[in-house]
Amino acid sequence: MSSVKDMTKPKIKMAVYWGAACGGCCVSVLDVHEKLFTVVEHADIVFWPIALDFKYKDVEAMPDKSIDLCLFNGAVRNSENEHMACTLRKKSKVLVAYGSCAHLGGIPGLANFKTKEGIFNRAYLESESTVNPDKVLPQTKTEVKEGTLTLPEFYTEVKPLNHVVEVDYYMPGCPPTTDRLVEVFTLIVTGATLPPKGSVVGASEKALCDECVRKKSENKKVKKFYRPWEINDDGETCFLEQGLVCCGPATRGGCGYRCIKGNAPCRGCYGPTKEALDPGAKMLSAIGTMIDSNDAKEIETIVDQVVDPAGTFYRVSAPSAILGRKMP
Ligand code: SF4
Ligand code: SF4
Ligand code: SF4
């Protein structure tokens, strides 16, 4: 992005918001470091709870479509997230589902493997650090002598942003890489032709394996799957070929294979490629082709070595997966 501002061009208005999020996506926006000055040269930030003191009522008072670009990170877990998703949709010309949680449901979406009651029981009654003799559970309304206290309603399931409002673009990653954010931001501020609405931006159309530099051989098969701590990774051979589950075959490239560079297998945060559709189905097929046996019993034993397949293959995508909440 040019650091020389074209003074004839008005600044765009930009918002960054977090729903059910860990804060990592907001930090990834801050991680543009000195480029943040370039961002503020081109954009007025009108709402960003992690960094600036704006109130919801400030956003609610803005004219509709007055925000040019809104990066919404985090999933929709409760009524507050949903209210802000609807408000920001109304106020924004371009709404981007920023990061895996907004894109696919993300890590919070793993809670869809449990019920709301199960989550409340564990968090407020059973956890080792909980002291709650009166078994008080969160209520949306509590009367106290000063008036009524309210809490957002905790929904029975976690939803990605597009289950609640129309989304213009999806930027994958947990979190998206800062370089790709700057690329997409540049596209928007320079008025370049944007891809069709509904597109995934800041990522590749191809699978991560296509960009990964680890050595792959033609027909390598394995007799055993390991947890990462069970073997010494040689640092250069494809993880799957060493018997370590890596979600590269089912995952979009574009992150610069950053986990692989750190000698950790991919956990699929860029989401499935267009062809993969369902990351779990694609990973089952990838695992199937790696198994070195034709014996049904032995195949079963080898498959059983893949620990927590649902939590691994759907690490960031359970709420958007074809299986959805039909999983036990
Ligand atoms: S996508 Fe990852 S970094 Fe971003 S909010 Fe979700 S869990 Fe955090
Ligand atoms: S499976 Fe993982 S390690 Fe192997 S090529 Fe694909 S991304 Fe690289
Ligand atoms: S290697 Fe996989 S898990 Fe790691 S950043 Fe890239 S897509 Fe995400």
Coordinates of C-alpha atoms in Angstrom, one line a residue, residues 65-280:
K65 CA -24.5 1.8 5.4
S66 CA -22.3 4.5 6.9
I67 CA -19.5 2.1 7.7
D68 CA -17.5 1.2 4.6
L69 CA -15.8 -1.9 6.0
C70 CA -16.6 -4.0 9.0
L71 CA -14.3 -6.9 10.1
F72 CA -16.5 -9.1 12.3
N73 CA -14.5 -11.7 14.1
G74 CA -15.9 -14.3 16.5
A75 CA -18.8 -16.6 16.2
V76 CA -22.4 -16.0 17.3
R77 CA -22.9 -17.7 20.7
N78 CA -25.4 -15.5 22.4
S79 CA -28.0 -12.8 21.9
E80 CA -25.5 -10.0 22.3
N81 CA -23.4 -11.4 19.5
E82 CA -26.5 -11.7 17.3
H83 CA -27.7 -8.2 18.1
M84 CA -24.3 -6.7 17.1
A85 CA -24.1 -8.9 14.0
C86 CA -27.5 -7.6 12.9
T87 CA -26.6 -4.0 13.8
L88 CA -23.3 -4.0 12.0
R89 CA -24.8 -5.7 9.0
K90 CA -27.3 -2.8 8.8
K91 CA -24.6 -0.1 9.3
S92 CA -22.0 -1.6 7.0
K93 CA -21.5 -1.6 3.2
V94 CA -19.0 -4.5 3.3
L95 CA -19.2 -7.0 6.1
V96 CA -16.3 -9.5 6.3
A97 CA -16.4 -12.6 8.4
Y98 CA -12.9 -12.3 9.7
G99 CA -11.2 -15.4 11.1
S100 CA -12.3 -19.0 11.5
C101 CA -14.9 -18.3 14.2
A102 CA -16.9 -15.9 12.1
H103 CA -16.2 -17.8 8.9
L104 CA -17.0 -21.4 10.1
G105 CA -17.8 -21.3 13.9
G106 CA -14.2 -21.7 14.9
I107 CA -12.9 -23.1 18.2
P108 CA -16.0 -22.0 20.1
G109 CA -18.0 -24.2 17.7
L110 CA -16.5 -27.3 19.3
A111 CA -19.1 -26.6 22.0
N112 CA -21.7 -27.8 19.6
F113 CA -20.6 -31.3 20.5
K114 CA -22.2 -30.6 23.9
T115 CA -25.6 -29.4 25.0
K116 CA -26.2 -26.0 26.7
E117 CA -27.2 -27.8 29.9
G118 CA -24.0 -29.9 29.8
I119 CA -21.9 -26.7 29.3
F120 CA -23.6 -24.9 32.2
N121 CA -23.3 -27.8 34.5
R122 CA -19.6 -28.3 33.8
A123 CA -18.8 -24.5 34.0
Y124 CA -21.0 -23.5 37.0
L125 CA -21.5 -26.7 39.0
E126 CA -18.9 -29.4 38.4
S127 CA -15.6 -27.8 37.5
E128 CA -12.8 -28.4 40.0
S129 CA -12.4 -24.7 40.7
T130 CA -16.1 -24.0 41.1
V131 CA -17.6 -23.2 44.6
N132 CA -21.3 -22.8 44.0
P133 CA -23.2 -24.3 47.0
D134 CA -26.5 -22.6 46.0
K135 CA -26.2 -24.0 42.4
V136 CA -26.8 -20.6 40.9
L137 CA -26.8 -20.6 37.1
P138 CA -26.7 -17.5 34.9
Q139 CA -30.1 -16.0 34.2
T140 CA -31.0 -13.5 31.5
K141 CA -32.8 -11.4 34.1
T142 CA -32.1 -11.0 37.8
E143 CA -34.0 -8.7 40.1
V144 CA -32.0 -6.8 42.7
K145 CA -33.1 -3.9 44.9
E146 CA -31.5 -1.4 42.5
G147 CA -33.4 -2.8 39.5
T148 CA -33.1 -5.6 36.9
L149 CA -29.8 -7.0 35.9
T150 CA -29.6 -8.5 32.5
L151 CA -27.2 -11.0 30.8
P152 CA -27.3 -12.0 27.1
E153 CA -29.1 -15.2 26.3
F154 CA -26.7 -18.2 25.8
Y155 CA -27.8 -20.0 22.7
T156 CA -28.1 -23.8 22.4
E157 CA -25.5 -23.7 19.6
V158 CA -22.7 -21.7 18.2
K159 CA -23.2 -20.2 14.7
P160 CA -20.9 -18.8 12.1
L161 CA -21.8 -15.2 11.1
N162 CA -23.5 -16.2 7.9
H163 CA -26.1 -18.3 9.8
V164 CA -27.3 -15.0 11.2
V165 CA -26.8 -12.3 8.6
E166 CA -25.7 -12.0 5.0
V167 CA -21.9 -11.9 4.7
D168 CA -20.0 -10.2 1.8
Y169 CA -16.6 -11.8 2.2
Y170 CA -15.0 -14.5 4.3
M171 CA -11.4 -14.2 5.5
P172 CA -10.3 -17.5 6.9
G173 CA -7.6 -18.2 9.6
C174 CA -7.2 -18.6 13.3
P175 CA -6.4 -15.8 13.1
P176 CA -5.9 -14.6 9.4
T177 CA -2.3 -13.7 8.7
T178 CA -1.6 -10.1 8.9
D179 CA -0.1 -9.9 5.4
R180 CA -3.3 -11.2 3.9
L181 CA -5.3 -8.7 5.9
V182 CA -3.2 -5.9 4.5
E183 CA -3.7 -7.2 1.0
V184 CA -7.5 -7.3 1.4
F185 CA -7.6 -3.9 3.1
T186 CA -5.5 -2.5 0.2
L187 CA -8.0 -3.9 -2.3
I188 CA -10.8 -2.2 -0.5
V189 CA -9.3 1.2 0.1
T190 CA -7.9 1.5 -3.5
G191 CA -11.3 0.7 -4.9
A192 CA -9.9 -2.2 -6.9
T193 CA -12.4 -4.6 -8.4
L194 CA -13.5 -6.9 -5.6
P195 CA -14.2 -10.6 -6.1
P196 CA -17.9 -11.6 -6.3
K197 CA -19.8 -11.3 -3.0
G198 CA -19.7 -14.4 -1.0
S199 CA -16.1 -15.2 -1.9
V200 CA -13.3 -16.3 0.4
V201 CA -10.6 -13.7 0.2
G202 CA -7.0 -13.7 1.6
A203 CA -6.6 -17.4 0.9
S204 CA -5.8 -19.8 -1.9
E205 CA -8.2 -21.9 -3.9
K206 CA -5.8 -24.8 -3.6
A207 CA -5.2 -27.2 -0.7
L208 CA -2.4 -26.4 1.8
C209 CA -0.5 -29.5 0.6
D210 CA 0.1 -27.7 -2.7
E211 CA 2.1 -25.0 -1.1
C212 CA 3.7 -27.1 1.7
V213 CA 7.4 -27.7 1.2
R214 CA 7.6 -31.0 3.2
K215 CA 8.8 -34.0 1.1
K216 CA 6.0 -36.1 -0.3
S217 CA 6.3 -39.5 -1.9
E218 CA 4.0 -41.3 -4.3
N219 CA 2.6 -44.3 -2.4
K220 CA 3.8 -44.0 1.1
K221 CA 1.4 -45.7 3.6
V222 CA 1.4 -46.2 7.3
K223 CA 0.7 -48.9 9.8
K224 CA 0.2 -46.6 12.8
F225 CA -1.0 -43.0 13.6
Y226 CA 0.8 -41.2 16.3
R227 CA 0.2 -38.2 18.6
P228 CA 2.8 -35.5 17.9
W229 CA 4.7 -36.2 21.1
E230 CA 5.0 -39.9 20.4
I231 CA 7.6 -39.6 17.6
N232 CA 10.6 -37.5 16.6
D233 CA 9.4 -35.6 13.5
D234 CA 12.3 -35.6 11.0
G235 CA 11.5 -32.0 10.2
E236 CA 11.2 -32.5 6.4
T237 CA 8.9 -35.4 5.5
C238 CA 5.1 -34.9 5.1
F239 CA 3.5 -35.4 8.5
L240 CA 0.9 -37.8 7.2
E241 CA 3.7 -40.0 5.7
Q242 CA 5.2 -40.1 9.2
G243 CA 1.9 -41.2 10.7
L244 CA 0.9 -37.8 12.1
V245 CA -2.5 -36.5 11.3
C246 CA -2.2 -33.3 9.3
C247 CA -5.3 -31.6 7.8
G248 CA -3.4 -30.1 4.9
P249 CA -5.3 -32.2 2.2
A250 CA -8.7 -30.7 3.4
T251 CA -7.5 -27.2 4.1
R252 CA -7.2 -24.1 1.9
G253 CA -3.7 -22.8 1.5
G254 CA -2.8 -19.1 1.9
C255 CA -1.4 -19.0 5.5
G256 CA 2.1 -19.6 4.3
Y257 CA 2.0 -23.1 5.9
R258 CA 2.8 -21.3 9.1
C259 CA 2.2 -24.3 11.5
I260 CA 4.2 -26.6 9.3
K261 CA 7.1 -24.1 9.4
G262 CA 6.9 -24.4 13.2
N263 CA 7.0 -28.3 12.8
A264 CA 3.3 -28.6 13.9
P265 CA 0.7 -30.4 11.7
C266 CA -2.1 -28.3 10.2
R267 CA -5.4 -28.2 12.1
G268 CA -7.4 -26.8 9.3
C269 CA -7.9 -23.2 10.4
Y270 CA -8.2 -21.8 6.8
G271 CA -11.3 -24.1 6.3
P272 CA -12.0 -26.5 3.6
T273 CA -11.3 -25.9 -0.1
K274 CA -14.2 -25.5 -2.4
E275 CA -13.8 -29.1 -3.5
A276 CA -13.4 -30.5 0.0
L277 CA -16.9 -29.2 1.0
D278 CA -16.8 -31.1 4.3
P279 CA -13.4 -31.2 6.0
G280 CA -14.1 -34.3 8.0

